[in-house]
Short mmCIF file of C-alpha atoms and ligand atoms in Angstrom, two decimals:
data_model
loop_
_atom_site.label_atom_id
_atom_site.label_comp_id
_atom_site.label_asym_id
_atom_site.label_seq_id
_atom_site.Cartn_x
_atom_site.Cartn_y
_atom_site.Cartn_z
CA UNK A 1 5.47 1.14 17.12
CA UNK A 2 7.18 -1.73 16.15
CA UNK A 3 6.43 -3.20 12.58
CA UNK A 4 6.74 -6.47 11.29
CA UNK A 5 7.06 -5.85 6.99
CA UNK A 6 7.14 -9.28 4.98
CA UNK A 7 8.47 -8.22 1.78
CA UNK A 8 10.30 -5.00 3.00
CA UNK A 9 13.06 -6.07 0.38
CA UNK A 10 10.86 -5.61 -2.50
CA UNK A 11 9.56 -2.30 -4.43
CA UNK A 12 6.73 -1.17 -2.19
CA UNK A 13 7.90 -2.97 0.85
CA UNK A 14 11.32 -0.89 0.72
CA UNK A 15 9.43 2.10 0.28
CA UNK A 16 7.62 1.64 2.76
CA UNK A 17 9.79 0.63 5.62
CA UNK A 18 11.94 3.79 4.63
CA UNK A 19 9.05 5.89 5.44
CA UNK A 20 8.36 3.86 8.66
CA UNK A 21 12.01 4.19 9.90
CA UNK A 22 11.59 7.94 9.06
CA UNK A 23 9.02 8.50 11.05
CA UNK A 24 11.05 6.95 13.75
CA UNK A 25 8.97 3.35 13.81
CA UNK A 26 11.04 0.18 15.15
CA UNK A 27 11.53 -2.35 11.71
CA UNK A 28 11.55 -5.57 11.72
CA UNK A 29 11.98 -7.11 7.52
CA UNK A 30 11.04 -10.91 6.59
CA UNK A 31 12.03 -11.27 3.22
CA UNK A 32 13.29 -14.71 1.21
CA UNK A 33 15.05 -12.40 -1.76
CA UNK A 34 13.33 -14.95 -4.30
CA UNK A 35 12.30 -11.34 -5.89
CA UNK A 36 13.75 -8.71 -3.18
CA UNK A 37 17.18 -6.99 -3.15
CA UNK A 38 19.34 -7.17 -0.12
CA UNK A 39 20.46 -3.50 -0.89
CA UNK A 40 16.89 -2.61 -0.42
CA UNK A 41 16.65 -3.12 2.85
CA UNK A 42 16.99 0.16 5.14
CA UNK A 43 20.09 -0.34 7.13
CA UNK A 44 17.72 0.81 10.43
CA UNK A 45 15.64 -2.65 9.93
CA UNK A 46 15.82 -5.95 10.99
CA UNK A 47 16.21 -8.39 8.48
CA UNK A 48 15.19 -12.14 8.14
CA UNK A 49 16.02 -13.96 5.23
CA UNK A 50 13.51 -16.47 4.90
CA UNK A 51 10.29 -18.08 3.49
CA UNK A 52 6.70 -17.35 4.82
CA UNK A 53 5.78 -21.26 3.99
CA UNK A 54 8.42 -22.20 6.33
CA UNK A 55 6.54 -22.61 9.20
CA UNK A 56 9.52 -22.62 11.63
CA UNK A 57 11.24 -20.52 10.36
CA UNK A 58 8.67 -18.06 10.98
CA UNK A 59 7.94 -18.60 14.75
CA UNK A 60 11.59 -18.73 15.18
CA UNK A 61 11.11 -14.73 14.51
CA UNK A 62 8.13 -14.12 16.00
CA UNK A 63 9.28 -16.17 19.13
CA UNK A 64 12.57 -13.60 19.21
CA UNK A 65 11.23 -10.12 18.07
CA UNK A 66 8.44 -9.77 21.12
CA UNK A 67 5.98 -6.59 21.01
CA UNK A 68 5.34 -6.53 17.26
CA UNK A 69 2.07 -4.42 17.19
CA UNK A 70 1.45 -5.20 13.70
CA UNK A 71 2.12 -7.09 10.39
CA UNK A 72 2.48 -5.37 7.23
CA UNK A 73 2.42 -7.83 4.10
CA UNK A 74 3.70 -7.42 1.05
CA UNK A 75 5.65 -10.63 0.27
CA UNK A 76 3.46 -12.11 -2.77
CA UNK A 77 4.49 -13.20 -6.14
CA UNK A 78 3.34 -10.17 -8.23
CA UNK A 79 3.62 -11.03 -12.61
CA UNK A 80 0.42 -10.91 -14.34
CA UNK A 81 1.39 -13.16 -17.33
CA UNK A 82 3.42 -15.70 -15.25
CA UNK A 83 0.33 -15.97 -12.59
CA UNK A 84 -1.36 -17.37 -16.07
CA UNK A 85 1.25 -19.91 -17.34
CA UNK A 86 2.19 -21.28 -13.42
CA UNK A 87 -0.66 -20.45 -11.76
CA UNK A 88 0.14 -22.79 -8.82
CA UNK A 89 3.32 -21.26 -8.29
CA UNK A 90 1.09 -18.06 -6.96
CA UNK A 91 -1.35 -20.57 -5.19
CA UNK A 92 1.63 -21.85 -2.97
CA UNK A 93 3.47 -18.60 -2.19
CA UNK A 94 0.80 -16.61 -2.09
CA UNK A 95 -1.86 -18.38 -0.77
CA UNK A 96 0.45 -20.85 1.70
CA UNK A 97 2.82 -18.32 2.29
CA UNK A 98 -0.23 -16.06 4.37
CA UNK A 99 -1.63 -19.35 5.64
CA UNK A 100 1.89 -20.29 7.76
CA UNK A 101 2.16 -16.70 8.60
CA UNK A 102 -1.98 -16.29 9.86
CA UNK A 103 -0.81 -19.48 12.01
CA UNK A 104 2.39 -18.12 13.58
CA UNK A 105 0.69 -14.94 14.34
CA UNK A 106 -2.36 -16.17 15.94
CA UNK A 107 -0.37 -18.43 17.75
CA UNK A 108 2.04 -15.43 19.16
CA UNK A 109 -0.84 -13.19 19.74
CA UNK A 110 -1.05 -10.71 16.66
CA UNK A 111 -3.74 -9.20 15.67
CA UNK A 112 -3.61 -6.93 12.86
CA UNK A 113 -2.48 -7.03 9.64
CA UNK A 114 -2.18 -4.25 6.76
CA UNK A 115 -2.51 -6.06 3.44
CA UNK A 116 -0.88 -5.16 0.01
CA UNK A 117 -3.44 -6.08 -2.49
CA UNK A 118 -4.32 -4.66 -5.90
CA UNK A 119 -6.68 -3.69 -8.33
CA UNK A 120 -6.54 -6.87 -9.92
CA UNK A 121 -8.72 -8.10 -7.33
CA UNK A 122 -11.47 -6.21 -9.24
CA UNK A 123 -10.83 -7.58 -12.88
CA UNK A 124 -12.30 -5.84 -15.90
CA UNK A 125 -14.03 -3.14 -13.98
CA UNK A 126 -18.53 -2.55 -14.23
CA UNK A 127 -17.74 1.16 -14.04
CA UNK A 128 -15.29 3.99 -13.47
CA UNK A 129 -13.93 5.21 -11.52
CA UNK A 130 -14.14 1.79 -9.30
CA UNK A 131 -15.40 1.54 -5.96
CA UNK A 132 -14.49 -1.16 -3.23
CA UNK A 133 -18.27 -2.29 -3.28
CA UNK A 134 -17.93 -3.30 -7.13
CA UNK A 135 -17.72 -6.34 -8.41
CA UNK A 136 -14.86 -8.62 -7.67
CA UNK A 137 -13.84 -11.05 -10.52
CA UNK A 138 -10.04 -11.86 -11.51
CA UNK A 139 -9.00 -11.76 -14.46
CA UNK A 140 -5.88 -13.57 -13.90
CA UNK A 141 -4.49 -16.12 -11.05
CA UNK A 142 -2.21 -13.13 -9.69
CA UNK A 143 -5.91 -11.16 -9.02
CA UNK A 144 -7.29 -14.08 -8.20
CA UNK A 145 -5.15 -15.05 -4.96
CA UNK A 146 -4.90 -11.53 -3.68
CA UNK A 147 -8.64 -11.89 -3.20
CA UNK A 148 -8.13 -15.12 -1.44
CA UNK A 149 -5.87 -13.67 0.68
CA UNK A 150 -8.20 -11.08 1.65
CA UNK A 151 -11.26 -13.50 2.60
CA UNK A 152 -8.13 -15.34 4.54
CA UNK A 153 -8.08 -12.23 6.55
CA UNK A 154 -11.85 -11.84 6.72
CA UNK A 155 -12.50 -15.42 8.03
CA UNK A 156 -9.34 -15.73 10.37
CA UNK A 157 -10.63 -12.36 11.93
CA UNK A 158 -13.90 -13.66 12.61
CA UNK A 159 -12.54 -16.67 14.48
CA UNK A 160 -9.48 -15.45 15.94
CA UNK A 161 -9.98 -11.66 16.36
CA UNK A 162 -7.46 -10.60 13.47
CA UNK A 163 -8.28 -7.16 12.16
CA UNK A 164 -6.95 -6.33 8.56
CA UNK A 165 -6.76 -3.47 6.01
CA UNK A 166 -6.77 -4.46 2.51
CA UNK A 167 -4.90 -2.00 0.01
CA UNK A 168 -6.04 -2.37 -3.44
CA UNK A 169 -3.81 -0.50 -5.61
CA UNK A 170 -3.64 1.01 -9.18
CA UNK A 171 -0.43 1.38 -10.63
CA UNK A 172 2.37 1.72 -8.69
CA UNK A 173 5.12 3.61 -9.77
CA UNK A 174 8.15 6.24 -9.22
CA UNK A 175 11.21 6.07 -6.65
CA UNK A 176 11.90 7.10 -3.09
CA UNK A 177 13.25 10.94 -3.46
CA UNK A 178 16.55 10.30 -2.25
CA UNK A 179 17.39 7.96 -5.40
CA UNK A 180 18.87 5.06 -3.12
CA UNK A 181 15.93 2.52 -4.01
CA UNK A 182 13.31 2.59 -6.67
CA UNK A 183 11.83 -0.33 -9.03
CA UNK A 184 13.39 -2.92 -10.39
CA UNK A 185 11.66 -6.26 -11.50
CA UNK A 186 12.71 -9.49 -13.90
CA UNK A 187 11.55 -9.61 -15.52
CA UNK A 188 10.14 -6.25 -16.02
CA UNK A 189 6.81 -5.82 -17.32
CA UNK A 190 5.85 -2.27 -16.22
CA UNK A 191 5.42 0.30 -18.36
CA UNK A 192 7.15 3.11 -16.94
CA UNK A 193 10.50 1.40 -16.07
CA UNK A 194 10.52 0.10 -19.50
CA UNK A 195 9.48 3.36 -21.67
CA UNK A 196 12.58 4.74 -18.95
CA UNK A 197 14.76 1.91 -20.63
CA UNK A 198 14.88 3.68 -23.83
CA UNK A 199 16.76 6.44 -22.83
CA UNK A 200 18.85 4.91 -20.87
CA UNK A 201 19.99 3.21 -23.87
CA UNK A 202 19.19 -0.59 -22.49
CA UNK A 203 15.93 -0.86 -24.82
CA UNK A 204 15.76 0.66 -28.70
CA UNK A 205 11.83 1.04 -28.62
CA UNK A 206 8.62 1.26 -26.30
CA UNK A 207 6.17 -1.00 -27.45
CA UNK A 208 2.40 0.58 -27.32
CA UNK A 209 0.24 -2.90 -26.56
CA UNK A 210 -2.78 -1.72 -28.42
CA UNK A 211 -4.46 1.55 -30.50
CA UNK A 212 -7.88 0.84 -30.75
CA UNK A 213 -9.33 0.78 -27.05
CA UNK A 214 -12.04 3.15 -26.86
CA UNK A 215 -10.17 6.17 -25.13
CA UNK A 216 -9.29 9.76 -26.45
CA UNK A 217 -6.37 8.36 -28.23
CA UNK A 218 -6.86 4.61 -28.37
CA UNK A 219 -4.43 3.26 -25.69
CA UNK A 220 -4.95 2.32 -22.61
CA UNK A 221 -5.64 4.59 -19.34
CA UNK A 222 -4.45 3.66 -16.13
CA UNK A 223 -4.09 5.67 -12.80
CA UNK A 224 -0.79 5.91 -11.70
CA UNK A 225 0.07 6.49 -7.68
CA UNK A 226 3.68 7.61 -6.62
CA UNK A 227 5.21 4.29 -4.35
CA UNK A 228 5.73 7.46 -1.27
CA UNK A 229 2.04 8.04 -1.49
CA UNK A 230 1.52 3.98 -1.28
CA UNK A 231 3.85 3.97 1.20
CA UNK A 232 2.36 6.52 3.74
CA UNK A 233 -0.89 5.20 3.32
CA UNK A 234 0.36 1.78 5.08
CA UNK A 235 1.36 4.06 7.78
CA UNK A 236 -1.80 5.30 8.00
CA UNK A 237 -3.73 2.02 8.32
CA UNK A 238 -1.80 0.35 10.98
CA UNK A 239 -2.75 3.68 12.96
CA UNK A 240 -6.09 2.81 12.17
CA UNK A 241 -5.97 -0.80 13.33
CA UNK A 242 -3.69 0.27 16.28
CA UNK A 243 -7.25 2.95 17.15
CA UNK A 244 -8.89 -0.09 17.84
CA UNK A 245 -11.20 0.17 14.63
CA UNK A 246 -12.98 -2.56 11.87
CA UNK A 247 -10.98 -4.37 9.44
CA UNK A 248 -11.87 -2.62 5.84
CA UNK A 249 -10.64 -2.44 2.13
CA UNK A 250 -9.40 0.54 0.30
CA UNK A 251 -8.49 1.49 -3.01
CA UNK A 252 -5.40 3.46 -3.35
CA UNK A 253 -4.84 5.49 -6.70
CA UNK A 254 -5.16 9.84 -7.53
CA UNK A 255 -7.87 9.27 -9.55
CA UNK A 256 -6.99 10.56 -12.29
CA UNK A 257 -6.10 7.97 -15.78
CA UNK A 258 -3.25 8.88 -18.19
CA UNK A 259 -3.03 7.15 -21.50
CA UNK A 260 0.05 5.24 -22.54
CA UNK A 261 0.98 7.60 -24.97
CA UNK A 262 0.57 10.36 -22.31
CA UNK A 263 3.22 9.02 -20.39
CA UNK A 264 5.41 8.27 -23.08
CA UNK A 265 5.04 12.20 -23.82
CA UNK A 266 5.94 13.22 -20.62
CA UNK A 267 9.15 10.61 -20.12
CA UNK A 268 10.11 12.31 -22.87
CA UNK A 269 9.69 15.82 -21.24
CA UNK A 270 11.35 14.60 -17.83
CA UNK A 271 14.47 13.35 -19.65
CA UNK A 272 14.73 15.78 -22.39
CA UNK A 273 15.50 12.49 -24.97
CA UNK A 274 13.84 10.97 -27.70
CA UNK A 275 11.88 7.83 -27.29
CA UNK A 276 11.07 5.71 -29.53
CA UNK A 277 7.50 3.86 -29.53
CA UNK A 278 6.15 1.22 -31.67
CA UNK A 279 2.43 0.08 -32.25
CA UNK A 280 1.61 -2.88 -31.69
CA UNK A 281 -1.09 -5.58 -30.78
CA UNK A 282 -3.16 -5.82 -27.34
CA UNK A 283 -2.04 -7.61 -24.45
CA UNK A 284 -4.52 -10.29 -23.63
CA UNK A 285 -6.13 -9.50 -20.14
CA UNK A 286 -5.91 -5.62 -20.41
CA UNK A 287 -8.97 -3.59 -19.80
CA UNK A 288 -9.56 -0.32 -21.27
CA UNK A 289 -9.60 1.99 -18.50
CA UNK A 290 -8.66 1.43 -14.74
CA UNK A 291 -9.44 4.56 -12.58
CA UNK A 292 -9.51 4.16 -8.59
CA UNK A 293 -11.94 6.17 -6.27
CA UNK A 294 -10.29 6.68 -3.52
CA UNK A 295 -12.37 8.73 -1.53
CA UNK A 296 -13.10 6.05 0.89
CA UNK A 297 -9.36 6.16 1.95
CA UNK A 298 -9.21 10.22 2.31
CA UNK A 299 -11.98 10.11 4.55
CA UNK A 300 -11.64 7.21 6.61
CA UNK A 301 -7.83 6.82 6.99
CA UNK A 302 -7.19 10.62 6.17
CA UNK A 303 -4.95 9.66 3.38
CA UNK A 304 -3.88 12.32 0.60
CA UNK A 305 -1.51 11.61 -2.50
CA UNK A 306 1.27 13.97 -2.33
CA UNK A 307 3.10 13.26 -5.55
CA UNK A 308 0.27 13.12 -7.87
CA UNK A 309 1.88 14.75 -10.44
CA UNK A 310 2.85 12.29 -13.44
CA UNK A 311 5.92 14.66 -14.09
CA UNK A 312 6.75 14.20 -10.85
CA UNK A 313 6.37 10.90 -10.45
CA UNK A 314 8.44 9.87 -13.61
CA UNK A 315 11.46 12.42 -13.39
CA UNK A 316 11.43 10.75 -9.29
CA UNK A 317 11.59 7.24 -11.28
CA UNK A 318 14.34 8.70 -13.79
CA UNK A 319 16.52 9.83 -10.81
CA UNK A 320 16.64 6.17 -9.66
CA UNK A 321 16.78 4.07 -13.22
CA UNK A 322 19.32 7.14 -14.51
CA UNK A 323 21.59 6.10 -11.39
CA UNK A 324 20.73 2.55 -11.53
CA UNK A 325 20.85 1.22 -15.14
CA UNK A 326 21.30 -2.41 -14.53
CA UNK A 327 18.58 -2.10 -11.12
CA UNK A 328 20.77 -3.47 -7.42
CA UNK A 329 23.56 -4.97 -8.16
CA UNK A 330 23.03 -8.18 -6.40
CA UNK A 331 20.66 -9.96 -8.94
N1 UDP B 401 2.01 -1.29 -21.64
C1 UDP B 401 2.48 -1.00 -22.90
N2 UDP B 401 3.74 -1.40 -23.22
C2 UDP B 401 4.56 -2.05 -22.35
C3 UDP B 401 4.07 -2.33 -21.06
C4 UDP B 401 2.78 -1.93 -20.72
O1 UDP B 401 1.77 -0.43 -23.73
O2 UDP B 401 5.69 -2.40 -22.72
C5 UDP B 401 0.65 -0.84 -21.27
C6 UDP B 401 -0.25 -1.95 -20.78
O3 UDP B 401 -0.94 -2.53 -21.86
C7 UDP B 401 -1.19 -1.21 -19.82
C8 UDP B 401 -0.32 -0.06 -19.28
O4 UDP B 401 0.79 0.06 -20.18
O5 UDP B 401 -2.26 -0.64 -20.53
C9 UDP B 401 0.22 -0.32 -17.90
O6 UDP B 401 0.79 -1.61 -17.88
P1 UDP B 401 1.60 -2.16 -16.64
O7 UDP B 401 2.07 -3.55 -16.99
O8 UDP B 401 2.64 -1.17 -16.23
O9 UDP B 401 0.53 -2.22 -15.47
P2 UDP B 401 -0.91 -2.94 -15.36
O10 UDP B 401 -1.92 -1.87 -15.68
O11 UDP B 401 -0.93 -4.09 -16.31
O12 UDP B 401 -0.97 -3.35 -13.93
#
């Protein structure tokens, strides 16, 4: 197959166009490295440096890379808190960024798209674990234009025959086994690259954003899914599209919710230092709980979480911030 990947610079997108060229799949990258790392890109790829909203530049590449059975999309501005304070800064690369790229690929022909969304979409959840049928209603302008994308997909596809998969995930998280490319945001937010911060001597404390949530030790429970298992699961729903079947959603998490304090235990474990946390207020906009069901995706795409472990998945995200300290060194 050959894959078009916007975003294949950044965290997922590198992961997953490693485990596309793996499986032997031609690779073809758009990124504009606004929040991508050149040294994430797989040397087997084809890179683009460039901007979705750029209109020409965008047939310009689909004009010269002919066959592409399918679009993978990742490139999206992705910071909770910022989506808040500039929210139109996510309206025009998120929401124009998909709306030059819908028109280049109708206009060359392409037809299906995988889609990197989130749980976000869902906001502060009715019940848990959450199902694709619940409610949908953003919290925040970052949740809020991944949903838009997705009726952009729903409403293209009716008029122009595009067929999509939408990929809500929980929280992503961990590095690619081999250590060459793992997470790195700024600014980062995420919890598990910053606890890993603290032993690597760039951070003196964790903070813990709230004690008194109603969970078995009052902080916050979130299901964490390995970037490999995010990764393969991409794989798995262009196949789907390329079968010829219905454009669908699907949450993607293991179902299973640690507590912040749980994972602080076990980053302790995987590194074998001390870590030091400190208690402190709740971040506005968190809900209590956030557990996917993601039986819809085993059954349907056939899709199985290989690295559910949390040990797992942190001493894989050790190996890469252990290694990498200061993240790529181009930024
Ligand atoms: N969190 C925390 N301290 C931090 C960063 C995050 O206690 O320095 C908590 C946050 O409140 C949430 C969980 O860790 O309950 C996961 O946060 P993250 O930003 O990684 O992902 P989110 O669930 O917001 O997508």
């Amino acid at each position: 197959m050959k894959i078009l990947v916007l975003g294949g610079a950044g965290y997922i997108g590198s992961h997953t166009v490693y485990e596309l060229t793996d499986a032997g799949e031609d690779v073809v990258i758009i990124d504009n490295l606004e929040t991508g790392y050149k040294e994430a890109v797989h040397p087997k790829a084809k890179f683009y440096q460039g901007d979705l909203r750029d209109r020409a530049f965008v047939d310009s590449v689909l004009d010269q890379e002919t066959g592409i059975d399918a679009v993978i999309h990742f490139a999206a501005n992705s910071l909770v808190g910022e989506s808040m304070t500039n929210p139109l800064k996510y309206y025009d690369n998120n929401l124009c960024g998909t709306k030059t790229m819908l028109e280049s690929m109708v206009a060359h022909g392409i037809d299906k798209i995988v889609f990197s969304s989130t749980a976000a979409t869902y906001g502060e959840p009715e019940k848990t674990p959450i199902l694709e049928t619940d409610r949908t209603e953003p919290t925040n302008t970052y949740g809020e234009t991944k949903l838009s994308m997705e009726k952009m997909f729903k409403w293209v596809g009716k008029a122009h025959g595009l067929r999509f998969v939408s990929l809500r995930y929980f929280n992503a998280c961990g590095a690619h086994k081999s250590g060459e490319i793992g997470e790195a945001h700024n600014p980062e937010t995420h919890l598990i690259p910053l606890i890993l911060q603290v032993p690597n001597g760039k951070r003196e404390a964790i903070s813990i954003f709230g004690t008194d949530y109603p969970t078995k030790d009052g902080t916050c429970v979130r299901d964490y899914i390995h970037v490999t298992d995010l990764a393969q699961a991409h794989i798995l729903a262009v196949k789907y599209l390329m079968e010829g079947n219905e454009s669908d959603i699907f949450n993607l998490g293991n179902g299973i919710g640690f507590t912040v304090k749980e994972v602080i235990e076990t980053a302790k474990e995987v590194t074998q230092k001390p870590i030091k946390a400190v208690e402190e207020g709740r971040r506005a906009g968190d809900p209590a709980v956030l557990i996917a069901s993601s039986e819809k995706a085993k059954k349907v795409l056939g899709w199985k979480p290989e690295h559910a472990d949390l040990h797992e998945i942190i001493e894989s995200a050790w190996k890469w911030h252990s290694t990498h300290p200061e993240g790529y060194q181009s930024k």
